[in-house]
Amino acid sequence: MQGKMCWLSKSGSDGEKILHLQASPNQPWRPYTAFPQAVPDYQIPGGSKGWATYQKLLKAGWTLVHTARANEFVSRDLELISPGQGN
């Protein structure tokens, strides 16, 4: 299975970015820890959360998506889930 990867903020704000995955186009972006393909993080103080998983999935043919592009998809998905909210 090949999907897409992106570095997004943990809480949807401008906070610390962690690896998020999308296994197929019709699924939402989720943190890498929610996937069976995730591997343990390197024990490096201040290291990127998901870096080891990113390296593994990149070798397996997953695609890295620019954060701005992924945020477009996240916004679209949120509108589909809760239309009319936040207007």
mmCIF file of C-alpha atoms in Angstrom:
data_model
loop_
_atom_site.group_PDB
_atom_site.id
_atom_site.type_symbol
_atom_site.label_atom_id
_atom_site.label_comp_id
_atom_site.label_asym_id
_atom_site.label_seq_id
_atom_site.Cartn_x
_atom_site.Cartn_y
_atom_site.Cartn_z
ATOM 1 C CA MET A 1 0.000 0.000 0.000
ATOM 2 C CA GLN A 2 1.401 3.374 -1.021
ATOM 3 C CA GLY A 3 -0.011 6.646 0.236
ATOM 4 C CA LYS A 4 0.904 10.232 0.977
ATOM 5 C CA MET A 5 2.882 11.801 3.816
ATOM 6 C CA CYS A 6 2.940 15.348 5.139
ATOM 7 C CA TRP A 7 4.268 17.280 8.121
ATOM 8 C CA LEU A 8 1.299 18.904 9.865
ATOM 9 C CA SER A 9 0.816 20.508 13.264
ATOM 10 C CA LYS A 10 -0.260 18.162 16.021
ATOM 11 C CA SER A 11 -3.279 20.184 17.067
ATOM 12 C CA GLY A 12 -4.099 21.903 13.781
ATOM 13 C CA SER A 13 -2.380 25.097 14.921
ATOM 14 C CA ASP A 14 1.093 26.419 14.220
ATOM 15 C CA GLY A 15 2.624 24.159 16.853
ATOM 16 C CA GLU A 16 5.088 21.321 16.535
ATOM 17 C CA LYS A 17 4.730 19.428 13.273
ATOM 18 C CA ILE A 18 4.566 15.657 13.182
ATOM 19 C CA LEU A 19 4.250 13.213 10.314
ATOM 20 C CA HIS A 20 0.707 12.632 9.091
ATOM 21 C CA LEU A 21 -0.309 9.929 6.648
ATOM 22 C CA GLN A 22 -3.094 9.424 4.150
ATOM 23 C CA ALA A 23 -3.357 5.813 3.020
ATOM 24 C CA SER A 24 -5.817 6.561 0.206
ATOM 25 C CA PRO A 25 -7.342 9.735 -1.299
ATOM 26 C CA ASN A 26 -10.744 9.191 0.307
ATOM 27 C CA GLN A 27 -9.318 8.945 3.838
ATOM 28 C CA PRO A 28 -8.449 11.860 6.148
ATOM 29 C CA TRP A 29 -4.920 12.768 7.195
ATOM 30 C CA ARG A 30 -4.036 11.093 10.504
ATOM 31 C CA PRO A 31 -0.938 11.097 12.719
ATOM 32 C CA TYR A 32 1.606 8.447 11.779
ATOM 33 C CA THR A 33 1.132 6.713 15.144
ATOM 34 C CA ALA A 34 -2.372 5.640 14.029
ATOM 35 C CA PHE A 35 -0.927 3.418 11.293
ATOM 36 C CA PRO A 36 0.526 -0.088 11.528
ATOM 37 C CA GLN A 37 3.407 1.007 9.258
ATOM 38 C CA ALA A 38 4.742 3.342 11.981
ATOM 39 C CA VAL A 39 8.101 2.484 13.480
ATOM 40 C CA PRO A 40 9.523 3.722 16.793
ATOM 41 C CA ASP A 41 10.939 7.250 16.776
ATOM 42 C CA TYR A 42 14.669 7.786 17.074
ATOM 43 C CA GLN A 43 15.678 8.668 20.619
ATOM 44 C CA ILE A 44 17.134 12.057 19.711
ATOM 45 C CA PRO A 45 16.243 15.044 21.927
ATOM 46 C CA GLY A 46 14.235 17.523 19.843
ATOM 47 C CA GLY A 47 14.068 15.114 16.901
ATOM 48 C CA SER A 48 11.183 15.182 14.446
ATOM 49 C CA LYS A 49 8.255 12.981 15.434
ATOM 50 C CA GLY A 50 7.783 10.463 12.665
ATOM 51 C CA TRP A 51 11.175 10.826 10.976
ATOM 52 C CA ALA A 52 11.959 7.095 11.151
ATOM 53 C CA THR A 53 8.527 6.257 9.741
ATOM 54 C CA TYR A 54 9.003 8.866 7.004
ATOM 55 C CA GLN A 55 12.271 7.238 5.937
ATOM 56 C CA LYS A 56 10.699 3.774 5.869
ATOM 57 C CA LEU A 57 7.645 4.845 3.868
ATOM 58 C CA LEU A 58 9.655 6.967 1.438
ATOM 59 C CA LYS A 59 11.663 3.867 0.529
ATOM 60 C CA ALA A 60 8.380 1.961 0.135
ATOM 61 C CA GLY A 61 7.151 4.445 -2.482
ATOM 62 C CA TRP A 62 4.950 6.779 -0.425
ATOM 63 C CA THR A 63 4.797 10.390 -1.661
ATOM 64 C CA LEU A 64 5.622 13.505 0.359
ATOM 65 C CA VAL A 65 3.027 16.275 -0.061
ATOM 66 C CA HIS A 66 3.758 19.931 0.652
ATOM 67 C CA THR A 67 2.101 21.132 3.882
ATOM 68 C CA ALA A 68 0.108 23.887 2.144
ATOM 69 C CA ARG A 69 -1.370 21.346 -0.288
ATOM 70 C CA ALA A 70 -2.285 18.962 2.536
ATOM 71 C CA ASN A 71 -3.945 21.797 4.459
ATOM 72 C CA GLU A 72 -6.223 22.384 1.459
ATOM 73 C CA PHE A 73 -7.350 18.774 1.723
ATOM 74 C CA VAL A 74 -7.794 19.026 5.503
ATOM 75 C CA SER A 75 -9.968 22.140 5.099
ATOM 76 C CA ARG A 76 -12.043 20.469 2.403
ATOM 77 C CA ASP A 77 -12.500 17.352 4.548
ATOM 78 C CA LEU A 78 -13.625 19.443 7.524
ATOM 79 C CA GLU A 79 -16.213 21.190 5.362
ATOM 80 C CA LEU A 80 -17.540 17.840 4.199
ATOM 81 C CA ILE A 81 -17.770 16.576 7.777
ATOM 82 C CA SER A 82 -19.472 19.660 9.217
ATOM 83 C CA PRO A 83 -21.030 21.823 6.469
ATOM 84 C CA GLY A 84 -22.142 25.246 7.595
ATOM 85 C CA GLN A 85 -20.009 25.220 10.744
ATOM 86 C CA GLY A 86 -17.758 28.214 11.336
ATOM 87 C CA ASN A 87 -19.470 30.485 8.807
#
